[in-house]
Structures are given as C-alpha cells and as structure tokens.
C-alpha cells in the first residue's frame, strides 16, 4: 500500500527546502524526495562554492585600491587555501547539516529518484533499485532545478569539458583555461580562476557582448576590466568545433572565423536546461524535458485538480536561488489556503553577477521595458562619483542607471555596476516592488558618505 502524507516535494534544493519548511510550520505532513545532496546545486556546486572562490580575489583587489592597504599587499593568492575554504563552505560535500535541519522541522527525507506515477502519486527509486510509493493528500511540488547544457558542437563532449560542478569543486588550477559562454557563470569563474593564479584565461562568447541579457554598458565595462587583468575576451564569433589533443593534452576550440584557442581545460557555461526529463511528467499529460508551465500561484494548469506545483528553476520563470526560495514560499502559502501569488517573477527579478566590477540589476532593461509597451526614460550617473565611493579607494568605476516609467513615474528597472555593490541593489528592488514614485523617492535621504547617494544623482538627472 502507498504511504500517505499531506505534501510530497521532489527536490531538496533551496526551493524545495523552503517550501517544505513553510508547509511543515503550517502544520502539514511533508516528505521530501532527493536523489543527491540535501541542499541542492546552490549549496555544493553553485552559489556558495563559486562566491567563496571569488572572495579572495575581491578582497585583494579592494585592498589594492586603498592607499595604505595597498602597500601591505605582497605575494600572490594561495589557491590551496581558497580551495580548502571552499571545501569547508560545502561541508566537504556532506549534507548532514541540511538533513538535521529537515528532521528538526519534522520533515521526512526520502532518498532516491522521485517520479510522478499518477494523480498525487510519487514513486521513489532508491539507489539499490528498490521502490517506494508516496501519495500526497494535498499536493505534489516539483523542485528539481536545472542541469548544465552542453551544446552540440562537434568534438566538444568528447573533449571532456568542465561544467559548473567541475570548476567549483576542482582541487587544482589549470595553467590555461578556456571558458565557453559569457553569462554569469562563465564570467564569474573566468575572473576567479585568473585571480587565483591561472596564467591564461580566454572567454569565448557567441553574442556581441558579455552578459548579453543585461544593459549593454554592463558587458562593455566588464570586458574592459577583464582585458585590464589579462583575460582575453572574444565576442561575436561562434565556436564550431573542439578537440582534445591526446588523452590528457590541451583542448583546442575552433571559431567560425578560423581562429583557434587552446587551454588545458574548457569550461562550458552556455546555459542550463530544466531537470524534468525523468520525473514522470508524461504520466500527468506534460512534456518531459521542458520547463513546467505554471500559473500565478505556481500550479501547473495543464494538470486537472490543481494539485501539482513547480517552483524554482524547473518552471523556467526566474532561474535564481533567491527566486526559487520565493517560489517555495508562494506555493506553500497557496497550499496552506492563504491568498497569495507570484508578483516578482515578471518584472521584479533581482540578479547579481559577482565579478569585479559587479553587475547588479533588477527589473527590466531599457529594451525589455519598451518591448513591454512602456514609455520609459533611462537616466545614469557614474557610480564612482559620490564621496562614499571615493572613501573606498582610488579607481572606483562603474555606472548606475534607472529605467523610469514616465506614465506612472515609478522605477521599472535598475542596474548598478562597480565593485562591491550587491547590497545596494535591494533598495531598487524595494522601490520597484512597492511602486514608489520618483517624487516620493526624492524624500528617501541616503546617509553620508555612502554609495547610495547615487540615487540622488539619478533622480536629479531625471529632473527632480
């Protein structure tokens, strides 16, 4: 006989954990199915290890910008120490802490691969091949995330490419690193590994600029910074073939214009795909391997009865850890009978690329806003031209920009570039989420001397 609980969550990454915790706190019985490590991609192969590896280079760069501290900086970064700290931050790829946290919430952990097997039914296959069937009295929540995409470039797969898991768990630095893809993962790891000690790093991006989905100035400023650090950036040309020379020789990437670049390893960071190919979607009339379409309450409308939910990366709305956590809260609140809905995934998504300069953005770009039919004005100011930036050291550069909906007189998008700006972003997120008019924002006084004073410059540029 099938075991019954109120809710079954497939996937114990940040999205699944947050949904399960909120449901358990609301008094429901919850079972979480996980085939790998509880804590998910972000904890072990994504945000946590990557930002840990980025941190040493950031600290050193910040010190070198500050006279007095710059003179104290000698020697080189120690990659072995950085890797050891990474191992500590990932708990050496053990999930005991996450498992204890689930147990403390009264949530049952079921180890194995979960697949839909009918209405509100999840079949779990354990590592030893045994199966267990769980029936959800109320809902099933899909939180299966995404996996790395390897493009069909001749010879690439055979060359043994690195993906995000390989590069965030590596124990040694390659002397030369090729990076295929100029999105967030690619650029973050390119700069981190260069600063950790890679002699030669080359970023290959088929689009015309790095971070192609962000404002054009962000990619241009990042390219300038990379080239100043000795990172080679190639844009606007596709990789057409790849090969590894011998068994452990270099990888050679061939471009459409005939150029070739060689590296000891090649990181492929060209995108990710929903991990939905083997979770039984066909059993409920949905297409495997595709993002699960959801409504405003994160339910799959293609499934009768409203019992199936999809949260986080697997629904394709906003593939960020923080958005997955938010989806988990929304879905759980709906299951608990509360009136709520997803307000953020369309137009209020915050995102940070943790390079130096950082690229921090929320909401719509100018192009996206105009495509949505909005009448907008973009205003910008140099990030470094406020006293709060001067106090941080010399050479603080970047751009701060607001995209303002002229009809409603509210901010609909914001981008800040410069070193260490991640905490500045939430002010723009709050302004957009709250629909605060620029006339009201003029009275939000930033403390002195902080980088937040760029808000005054931006509002003045708009005419206030």
CSV table of C-alpha atoms in Angstrom, one decimal:
chain,number,residue,atom,x,y,z
A,1,UNK,CA,0.0,0.0,0.0
A,2,UNK,CA,1.1,3.5,-0.7
A,3,UNK,CA,2.2,5.7,2.2
A,4,UNK,CA,0.3,8.9,2.5
A,5,UNK,CA,1.3,12.4,3.6
A,6,UNK,CA,-0.1,15.8,3.0
A,7,UNK,CA,2.6,17.1,0.6
A,8,UNK,CA,5.4,15.4,-1.3
A,9,UNK,CA,8.2,17.7,-2.5
A,10,UNK,CA,10.5,16.3,-5.3
A,11,UNK,CA,13.9,18.0,-4.9
A,12,UNK,CA,15.7,19.3,-1.7
A,13,UNK,CA,17.5,22.3,-3.1
A,14,UNK,CA,16.8,25.8,-1.7
A,15,UNK,CA,13.3,26.0,-3.4
A,16,UNK,CA,12.2,22.6,-2.1
A,17,UNK,CA,13.6,23.1,1.3
A,18,UNK,CA,11.8,26.5,1.7
A,19,UNK,CA,8.5,25.1,0.5
A,20,UNK,CA,8.8,22.1,2.8
A,21,UNK,CA,9.7,24.2,5.8
A,22,UNK,CA,6.8,26.6,5.4
A,23,UNK,CA,4.4,23.7,4.9
A,24,UNK,CA,5.7,21.9,8.0
A,25,UNK,CA,5.5,25.2,10.0
A,26,UNK,CA,1.9,25.4,8.8
A,27,UNK,CA,1.1,22.0,10.4
A,28,UNK,CA,1.2,19.8,7.4
A,29,UNK,CA,3.0,16.4,7.0
A,30,UNK,CA,5.7,16.7,4.4
A,31,UNK,CA,8.0,14.3,2.7
A,32,UNK,CA,11.0,15.5,0.6
A,33,UNK,CA,12.5,13.3,-2.1
A,34,UNK,CA,16.1,13.9,-3.0
A,35,UNK,CA,18.5,11.7,-5.1
A,36,UNK,CA,21.7,13.7,-4.4
A,37,UNK,CA,22.7,16.0,-1.6
A,38,UNK,CA,20.1,17.8,0.5
A,39,UNK,CA,20.8,21.5,-0.1
A,40,UNK,CA,20.9,21.2,-3.8
A,41,UNK,CA,23.1,22.7,-6.6
A,42,UNK,CA,23.5,26.1,-5.0
A,43,UNK,CA,24.9,24.8,-1.7
A,44,UNK,CA,27.5,22.4,-3.2
A,45,UNK,CA,28.2,23.3,-6.9
A,46,UNK,CA,26.7,26.8,-7.4
A,47,UNK,CA,26.4,30.0,-5.5
A,48,UNK,CA,28.2,29.0,-2.2
A,49,UNK,CA,31.4,27.5,-3.6
A,50,UNK,CA,31.6,29.9,-6.5
A,51,UNK,CA,31.3,33.0,-4.4
A,52,UNK,CA,33.8,31.5,-1.9
A,53,UNK,CA,36.3,31.1,-4.7
A,54,UNK,CA,35.6,34.7,-5.9
A,55,UNK,CA,36.1,36.3,-2.5
A,56,UNK,CA,39.9,36.1,-2.2
A,57,UNK,CA,40.4,38.0,-5.4
A,58,UNK,CA,37.8,40.6,-4.5
A,59,UNK,CA,39.5,41.3,-1.1
A,60,UNK,CA,42.9,41.7,-2.7
A,61,UNK,CA,41.5,44.0,-5.4
A,62,UNK,CA,39.8,46.1,-2.8
A,63,UNK,CA,42.9,46.4,-0.8
A,64,UNK,CA,45.0,47.4,-3.8
A,65,UNK,CA,42.5,50.3,-4.4
A,66,UNK,CA,43.1,51.7,-0.9
A,67,UNK,CA,46.4,53.5,-0.4
A,68,UNK,CA,47.9,52.3,2.9
A,69,UNK,CA,46.4,48.9,2.5
A,70,UNK,CA,47.9,48.5,-1.0
A,71,UNK,CA,51.4,48.8,0.4
A,72,UNK,CA,50.7,45.9,2.8
A,73,UNK,CA,49.7,43.6,-0.1
A,74,UNK,CA,52.6,41.4,-1.1
A,75,UNK,CA,52.9,37.9,-2.6
A,76,UNK,CA,50.2,36.0,-4.5
A,77,UNK,CA,46.9,34.4,-3.7
A,78,UNK,CA,47.1,30.9,-2.3
A,79,UNK,CA,44.8,28.7,-4.3
A,80,UNK,CA,45.2,25.8,-1.9
A,81,UNK,CA,43.8,27.9,1.0
A,82,UNK,CA,41.0,29.1,-1.2
A,83,UNK,CA,40.1,25.6,-2.2
A,84,UNK,CA,40.2,24.5,1.5
A,85,UNK,CA,37.8,27.3,2.5
A,86,UNK,CA,35.5,26.2,-0.4
A,87,UNK,CA,35.6,22.6,1.0
A,88,UNK,CA,34.6,24.0,4.4
A,89,UNK,CA,31.8,26.0,3.0
A,90,UNK,CA,30.4,23.0,1.1
A,91,UNK,CA,30.9,20.8,4.2
A,92,UNK,CA,33.1,18.6,2.1
A,93,UNK,CA,30.0,17.8,0.0
A,94,UNK,CA,28.3,16.2,3.0
A,95,UNK,CA,24.7,17.1,3.7
A,96,UNK,CA,24.4,16.2,7.4
A,97,UNK,CA,23.6,19.8,8.4
A,98,UNK,CA,20.7,20.1,5.9
A,99,UNK,CA,19.4,16.6,6.9
A,100,UNK,CA,19.4,17.6,10.6
A,101,UNK,CA,17.6,20.8,9.7
A,102,UNK,CA,14.8,18.9,7.9
A,103,UNK,CA,14.5,16.5,10.8
A,104,UNK,CA,14.2,19.4,13.2
A,105,UNK,CA,11.2,20.6,11.2
A,106,UNK,CA,9.6,17.2,11.3
A,107,UNK,CA,10.0,16.7,7.5
A,108,UNK,CA,10.6,13.2,6.3
A,109,UNK,CA,13.6,12.8,3.9
A,110,UNK,CA,13.2,10.0,1.3
A,111,UNK,CA,16.5,9.2,-0.5
A,112,UNK,CA,16.1,8.3,-4.2
A,113,UNK,CA,14.8,9.5,-7.6
A,114,UNK,CA,11.2,10.7,-7.4
A,115,UNK,CA,8.9,10.3,-10.4
A,116,UNK,CA,5.2,11.1,-10.9
A,117,UNK,CA,3.2,7.9,-11.2
A,118,UNK,CA,-0.3,9.2,-11.3
A,119,UNK,CA,-2.6,11.7,-9.6
A,120,UNK,CA,-0.8,12.8,-6.4
A,121,UNK,CA,1.4,9.7,-6.5
A,122,UNK,CA,5.2,9.8,-6.5
A,123,UNK,CA,7.3,6.7,-6.9
A,124,UNK,CA,10.7,6.8,-5.4
A,125,UNK,CA,13.5,4.6,-6.7
A,126,UNK,CA,16.3,4.1,-4.2
A,127,UNK,CA,20.0,3.7,-5.1
A,128,UNK,CA,19.7,-0.1,-4.6
A,129,UNK,CA,16.8,-0.3,-7.0
A,130,UNK,CA,14.0,-0.8,-4.5
A,131,UNK,CA,10.9,1.4,-4.9
A,132,UNK,CA,8.6,3.1,-2.5
A,133,UNK,CA,5.3,4.8,-3.4
A,134,UNK,CA,4.1,8.0,-1.7
A,135,UNK,CA,0.6,9.5,-2.0
A,136,UNK,CA,0.1,13.2,-1.4
A,137,UNK,CA,-3.3,14.1,0.2
A,138,UNK,CA,-3.0,17.7,-0.9
A,139,UNK,CA,-0.2,18.5,-3.3
A,140,UNK,CA,3.0,17.5,-5.1
A,141,UNK,CA,5.7,20.1,-5.5
A,142,UNK,CA,8.3,19.8,-8.2
A,143,UNK,CA,11.6,21.5,-7.3
A,144,UNK,CA,14.0,19.6,-9.5
A,145,UNK,CA,16.1,22.5,-10.7
A,146,UNK,CA,18.2,22.5,-13.9
A,147,UNK,CA,21.3,20.8,-15.3
A,148,UNK,CA,24.2,22.2,-17.5
A,149,UNK,CA,23.7,22.4,-21.2
A,150,UNK,CA,26.4,21.0,-23.5
A,151,UNK,CA,25.8,22.4,-27.0
A,152,UNK,CA,26.1,20.1,-30.0
A,153,UNK,CA,29.5,21.4,-31.1
A,154,UNK,CA,31.5,18.7,-32.9
A,155,UNK,CA,34.1,17.2,-30.6
A,156,UNK,CA,33.1,19.2,-27.6
A,157,UNK,CA,31.6,16.4,-25.5
A,158,UNK,CA,34.4,14.0,-26.4
A,159,UNK,CA,36.9,16.6,-25.2
A,160,UNK,CA,35.8,16.1,-21.6
A,161,UNK,CA,34.6,19.7,-20.9
A,162,UNK,CA,34.2,21.1,-17.4
A,163,UNK,CA,30.7,22.3,-16.2
A,164,UNK,CA,29.8,24.3,-13.2
A,165,UNK,CA,30.2,21.3,-10.9
A,166,UNK,CA,33.7,20.5,-12.1
A,167,UNK,CA,35.0,24.0,-11.8
A,168,UNK,CA,33.5,24.8,-8.4
A,169,UNK,CA,34.8,21.5,-7.0
A,170,UNK,CA,38.3,21.4,-8.7
A,171,UNK,CA,41.3,20.7,-6.5
A,172,UNK,CA,43.9,22.3,-8.7
A,173,UNK,CA,44.2,25.2,-11.1
A,174,UNK,CA,44.7,24.5,-14.8
A,175,UNK,CA,47.5,26.7,-16.2
A,176,UNK,CA,45.3,27.7,-19.1
A,177,UNK,CA,41.5,27.9,-19.0
A,178,UNK,CA,39.1,28.3,-21.9
A,179,UNK,CA,35.6,29.5,-21.0
A,180,UNK,CA,32.8,28.9,-23.4
A,181,UNK,CA,30.0,31.3,-22.6
A,182,UNK,CA,29.9,34.9,-21.3
A,183,UNK,CA,27.0,34.7,-19.0
A,184,UNK,CA,27.1,34.9,-15.2
A,185,UNK,CA,28.8,31.5,-14.5
A,186,UNK,CA,31.3,31.9,-17.3
A,187,UNK,CA,32.5,35.4,-16.4
A,188,UNK,CA,32.5,34.8,-12.6
A,189,UNK,CA,34.6,31.7,-12.9
A,190,UNK,CA,36.9,33.2,-15.6
A,191,UNK,CA,37.9,36.1,-13.3
A,192,UNK,CA,38.0,34.0,-10.2
A,193,UNK,CA,40.4,31.5,-11.7
A,194,UNK,CA,42.5,34.2,-13.3
A,195,UNK,CA,42.9,35.9,-9.9
A,196,UNK,CA,43.6,32.5,-8.2
A,197,UNK,CA,46.6,32.0,-10.5
A,198,UNK,CA,45.6,30.7,-13.9
A,199,UNK,CA,48.2,32.1,-16.3
A,200,UNK,CA,45.9,32.3,-19.3
A,201,UNK,CA,42.1,32.7,-19.4
A,202,UNK,CA,40.1,33.1,-22.6
A,203,UNK,CA,36.3,33.8,-22.7
A,204,UNK,CA,34.6,32.8,-25.9
A,205,UNK,CA,31.1,34.3,-26.3
A,206,UNK,CA,29.0,34.0,-29.5
A,207,UNK,CA,26.9,37.0,-28.8
A,208,UNK,CA,28.2,40.5,-29.4
A,209,UNK,CA,28.9,41.2,-25.7
A,210,UNK,CA,29.3,39.7,-22.3
A,211,UNK,CA,26.2,39.4,-20.2
A,212,UNK,CA,24.0,39.8,-23.3
A,213,UNK,CA,20.8,39.9,-21.3
A,214,UNK,CA,21.8,42.9,-19.2
A,215,UNK,CA,22.3,46.6,-20.3
A,216,UNK,CA,24.9,47.0,-23.0
A,217,UNK,CA,27.2,49.2,-20.8
A,218,UNK,CA,27.5,46.4,-18.2
A,219,UNK,CA,29.1,44.0,-20.7
A,220,UNK,CA,31.3,46.7,-22.1
A,221,UNK,CA,32.6,47.7,-18.7
A,222,UNK,CA,33.2,44.1,-17.7
A,223,UNK,CA,35.1,43.4,-20.9
A,224,UNK,CA,37.4,46.4,-20.2
A,225,UNK,CA,38.0,45.2,-16.7
A,226,UNK,CA,38.8,41.7,-17.9
A,227,UNK,CA,41.2,42.9,-20.5
A,228,UNK,CA,43.0,45.1,-18.0
A,229,UNK,CA,43.5,42.0,-15.9
A,230,UNK,CA,44.9,40.0,-18.8
A,231,UNK,CA,41.8,38.0,-19.6
A,232,UNK,CA,41.2,37.5,-23.3
A,233,UNK,CA,37.6,38.2,-24.4
A,234,UNK,CA,36.3,37.1,-27.8
A,235,UNK,CA,32.7,38.0,-28.7
A,236,UNK,CA,30.5,37.8,-31.8
A,237,UNK,CA,32.1,34.6,-33.1
A,238,UNK,CA,30.7,31.1,-32.6
A,239,UNK,CA,32.8,28.0,-31.6
A,240,UNK,CA,32.4,25.5,-34.4
A,241,UNK,CA,34.5,22.6,-33.2
A,242,UNK,CA,36.6,21.4,-30.3
A,243,UNK,CA,39.1,18.6,-29.8
A,244,UNK,CA,41.4,17.4,-27.1
A,245,UNK,CA,45.0,16.6,-28.2
A,246,UNK,CA,45.8,13.1,-27.0
A,247,UNK,CA,44.3,11.6,-23.7
A,248,UNK,CA,45.4,14.4,-21.3
A,249,UNK,CA,46.6,17.1,-23.7
A,250,UNK,CA,45.2,20.6,-24.3
A,251,UNK,CA,41.7,21.3,-25.6
A,252,UNK,CA,41.6,23.3,-28.8
A,253,UNK,CA,38.5,25.4,-29.7
A,254,UNK,CA,38.0,26.4,-33.3
A,255,UNK,CA,36.0,29.5,-34.1
A,256,UNK,CA,33.9,30.2,-37.2
A,257,UNK,CA,36.4,32.8,-38.4
A,258,UNK,CA,39.2,30.2,-38.4
A,259,UNK,CA,40.9,31.3,-35.2
A,260,UNK,CA,41.9,28.6,-32.6
A,261,UNK,CA,42.4,28.9,-28.9
A,262,UNK,CA,43.9,26.3,-26.6
A,263,UNK,CA,43.6,25.6,-22.9
A,264,UNK,CA,44.3,22.8,-20.5
A,265,UNK,CA,40.6,22.7,-19.7
A,266,UNK,CA,37.5,24.2,-21.2
A,267,UNK,CA,34.5,25.3,-19.0
A,268,UNK,CA,31.2,25.1,-20.8
A,269,UNK,CA,28.8,27.7,-19.4
A,270,UNK,CA,26.3,28.4,-22.2
A,271,UNK,CA,23.1,27.8,-20.3
A,272,UNK,CA,21.1,25.3,-18.3
A,273,UNK,CA,18.0,23.1,-19.0
A,274,UNK,CA,15.2,22.1,-16.7
A,275,UNK,CA,15.8,18.8,-15.0
A,276,UNK,CA,12.4,17.4,-15.9
A,277,UNK,CA,13.3,14.7,-18.4
A,278,UNK,CA,12.9,11.8,-16.0
A,279,UNK,CA,10.4,12.8,-13.4
A,280,UNK,CA,7.2,11.2,-14.9
A,281,UNK,CA,5.7,14.3,-16.4
A,282,UNK,CA,4.2,12.2,-19.2
A,283,UNK,CA,2.1,10.4,-16.6
A,284,UNK,CA,0.2,13.6,-16.0
A,285,UNK,CA,0.0,14.9,-19.5
A,286,UNK,CA,3.0,17.2,-19.5
A,287,UNK,CA,6.0,17.2,-21.8
A,288,UNK,CA,9.3,15.8,-20.3
A,289,UNK,CA,12.4,17.8,-20.6
A,290,UNK,CA,10.7,21.1,-20.8
A,291,UNK,CA,10.1,23.8,-18.2
A,292,UNK,CA,6.8,23.2,-16.4
A,293,UNK,CA,4.4,26.0,-17.2
A,294,UNK,CA,2.7,27.4,-14.1
A,295,UNK,CA,0.1,30.0,-13.2
A,296,UNK,CA,0.4,32.9,-10.8
A,297,UNK,CA,0.2,30.5,-7.8
A,298,UNK,CA,2.9,28.2,-9.2
A,299,UNK,CA,0.4,25.5,-10.1
A,300,UNK,CA,0.7,23.5,-13.3
A,301,UNK,CA,-2.6,24.5,-15.1
A,302,UNK,CA,-2.2,21.6,-17.5
A,303,UNK,CA,-2.9,19.1,-14.7
A,304,UNK,CA,-6.5,18.8,-13.6
A,305,UNK,CA,-7.3,19.3,-9.9
A,306,UNK,CA,-4.7,21.9,-9.2
A,307,UNK,CA,-2.5,19.6,-7.1
A,308,UNK,CA,0.8,19.8,-9.0
A,309,UNK,CA,3.1,22.8,-8.4
A,310,UNK,CA,6.5,23.6,-9.9
A,311,UNK,CA,8.9,26.0,-8.2
A,312,UNK,CA,12.4,27.3,-8.8
A,313,UNK,CA,14.5,26.7,-11.9
A,314,UNK,CA,12.3,23.9,-13.2
A,315,UNK,CA,9.5,26.3,-14.1
A,316,UNK,CA,11.7,28.5,-16.2
A,317,UNK,CA,10.4,31.8,-14.8
A,318,UNK,CA,13.4,33.2,-13.0
A,319,UNK,CA,16.4,30.8,-12.6
A,320,UNK,CA,18.0,32.2,-9.4
A,321,UNK,CA,18.3,30.6,-6.0
A,322,UNK,CA,16.6,33.6,-4.3
A,323,UNK,CA,13.7,33.3,-6.7
A,324,UNK,CA,13.4,29.6,-6.1
A,325,UNK,CA,13.1,30.3,-2.3
A,326,UNK,CA,10.4,32.9,-3.1
A,327,UNK,CA,8.5,30.4,-5.3
A,328,UNK,CA,8.7,28.0,-2.4
A,329,UNK,CA,7.1,30.5,-0.1
A,330,UNK,CA,4.3,31.3,-2.6
A,331,UNK,CA,3.5,27.7,-3.4
A,332,UNK,CA,3.5,26.7,0.3
A,333,UNK,CA,1.2,29.6,1.2
A,334,UNK,CA,-1.2,28.6,-1.6
A,335,UNK,CA,-1.3,25.0,-0.4
A,336,UNK,CA,-2.0,26.2,3.1
A,337,UNK,CA,-5.0,28.1,1.8
A,338,UNK,CA,-3.6,31.6,2.0
A,339,UNK,CA,-4.4,34.2,-0.6
A,340,UNK,CA,-1.1,35.0,-2.4
A,341,UNK,CA,0.5,34.9,-5.8
A,342,UNK,CA,3.8,35.3,-7.6
A,343,UNK,CA,4.3,39.1,-8.1
A,344,UNK,CA,8.0,39.1,-8.6
A,345,UNK,CA,8.9,36.8,-11.5
A,346,UNK,CA,7.5,39.1,-14.1
A,347,UNK,CA,9.4,42.4,-13.9
A,348,UNK,CA,10.9,42.4,-10.3
A,349,UNK,CA,13.7,39.8,-10.5
A,350,UNK,CA,16.9,40.9,-8.8
A,351,UNK,CA,20.2,39.5,-10.0
A,352,UNK,CA,23.9,40.0,-9.3
A,353,UNK,CA,26.9,38.9,-11.3
A,354,UNK,CA,29.7,38.7,-8.7
A,355,UNK,CA,32.6,39.9,-10.9
A,356,UNK,CA,34.7,42.9,-10.3
A,357,UNK,CA,33.0,45.2,-11.3
A,358,UNK,CA,29.9,43.6,-10.1
A,359,UNK,CA,26.8,43.8,-12.3
A,360,UNK,CA,23.7,44.3,-10.1
A,361,UNK,CA,20.3,44.6,-11.8
A,362,UNK,CA,16.6,44.3,-11.0
A,363,UNK,CA,13.5,44.6,-13.1
A,364,UNK,CA,13.5,45.5,-16.8
A,365,UNK,CA,16.3,46.7,-19.1
A,366,UNK,CA,15.5,49.6,-21.4
A,367,UNK,CA,14.9,47.2,-24.3
A,368,UNK,CA,12.7,44.9,-22.2
A,369,UNK,CA,10.7,47.9,-20.9
A,370,UNK,CA,10.0,49.3,-24.3
A,371,UNK,CA,9.2,45.8,-25.7
A,372,UNK,CA,6.5,45.6,-22.9
A,373,UNK,CA,5.0,48.8,-24.3
A,374,UNK,CA,6.2,51.1,-21.5
A,375,UNK,CA,7.1,54.8,-22.1
A,376,UNK,CA,10.4,55.0,-20.3
A,377,UNK,CA,13.3,57.3,-19.7
A,378,UNK,CA,16.8,56.0,-18.8
A,379,UNK,CA,19.0,58.1,-16.5
A,380,UNK,CA,22.5,57.3,-15.5
A,381,UNK,CA,25.4,58.5,-13.4
A,382,UNK,CA,29.0,57.3,-12.7
A,383,UNK,CA,28.9,55.0,-9.7
A,384,UNK,CA,32.3,56.3,-8.5
A,385,UNK,CA,31.4,60.0,-8.4
A,386,UNK,CA,30.0,60.1,-4.9
A,387,UNK,CA,32.0,60.7,-1.8
A,388,UNK,CA,31.1,57.2,-0.5
A,389,UNK,CA,32.9,55.7,-3.4
A,390,UNK,CA,35.9,57.9,-3.0
A,391,UNK,CA,36.4,56.8,0.6
A,392,UNK,CA,36.7,53.1,-0.6
A,393,UNK,CA,39.8,53.9,-2.6
A,394,UNK,CA,41.0,55.0,-5.9
A,395,UNK,CA,39.7,53.8,-9.3
A,396,UNK,CA,36.2,53.1,-8.2
A,397,UNK,CA,34.4,53.0,-11.5
A,398,UNK,CA,31.0,51.9,-12.9
A,399,UNK,CA,27.6,53.1,-13.9
A,400,UNK,CA,24.3,53.4,-12.1
A,401,UNK,CA,21.2,53.6,-14.2
A,402,UNK,CA,17.4,53.8,-13.6
A,403,UNK,CA,14.7,52.9,-16.1
A,404,UNK,CA,11.7,55.1,-15.2
A,405,UNK,CA,8.2,54.5,-16.4
A,406,UNK,CA,7.2,58.1,-17.3
A,407,UNK,CA,3.5,57.5,-17.3
A,408,UNK,CA,3.4,56.1,-13.7
A,409,UNK,CA,6.6,57.9,-12.6
A,410,UNK,CA,8.0,54.8,-11.0
A,411,UNK,CA,11.2,52.8,-11.4
A,412,UNK,CA,10.8,49.8,-13.6
A,413,UNK,CA,14.4,48.7,-13.9
A,414,UNK,CA,17.8,49.5,-12.3
A,415,UNK,CA,21.4,48.5,-13.0
A,416,UNK,CA,24.4,49.3,-10.8
A,417,UNK,CA,28.0,48.4,-11.9
A,418,UNK,CA,31.1,48.8,-9.7
A,419,UNK,CA,32.9,46.9,-7.0
A,420,UNK,CA,31.0,45.5,-4.0
A,421,UNK,CA,27.6,46.9,-4.8
A,422,UNK,CA,25.4,43.8,-4.1
A,423,UNK,CA,23.8,45.3,-1.0
A,424,UNK,CA,22.9,48.5,-2.9
A,425,UNK,CA,20.6,46.5,-5.2
A,426,UNK,CA,17.9,45.8,-2.6
A,427,UNK,CA,16.9,49.5,-2.4
A,428,UNK,CA,16.0,49.4,-6.1
A,429,UNK,CA,14.1,46.1,-5.6
A,430,UNK,CA,12.1,47.6,-2.8
A,431,UNK,CA,11.3,50.7,-4.9
A,432,UNK,CA,10.1,48.6,-7.9
A,433,UNK,CA,8.2,46.1,-5.8
A,434,UNK,CA,6.5,48.9,-3.8
A,435,UNK,CA,5.7,51.0,-6.8
A,436,UNK,CA,7.2,54.0,-5.1
A,437,UNK,CA,7.1,57.1,-7.3
A,438,UNK,CA,10.2,59.0,-8.0
A,439,UNK,CA,8.6,62.1,-6.4
A,440,UNK,CA,8.4,60.1,-3.2
A,441,UNK,CA,11.9,58.6,-3.6
A,442,UNK,CA,13.3,62.1,-3.7
A,443,UNK,CA,12.5,62.3,0.1
A,444,UNK,CA,14.3,59.0,0.8
A,445,UNK,CA,17.6,60.5,2.1
A,446,UNK,CA,20.7,58.3,1.8
A,447,UNK,CA,23.2,58.5,4.6
A,448,UNK,CA,26.5,60.2,4.0
A,449,UNK,CA,29.1,59.1,2.9
A,450,UNK,CA,27.6,56.0,1.2
A,451,UNK,CA,27.5,54.8,-2.4
A,452,UNK,CA,23.7,55.0,-2.0
A,453,UNK,CA,24.0,58.7,-2.8
A,454,UNK,CA,23.9,57.7,-6.5
A,455,UNK,CA,20.1,57.7,-6.0
A,456,UNK,CA,20.2,61.5,-5.6
A,457,UNK,CA,22.3,61.9,-8.7
A,458,UNK,CA,19.9,59.7,-10.7
A,459,UNK,CA,16.8,61.5,-9.5
A,460,UNK,CA,18.4,64.8,-10.3
A,461,UNK,CA,19.3,63.5,-13.8
A,462,UNK,CA,15.5,62.8,-14.2
A,463,UNK,CA,14.8,66.4,-13.4
A,464,UNK,CA,13.8,66.3,-9.7
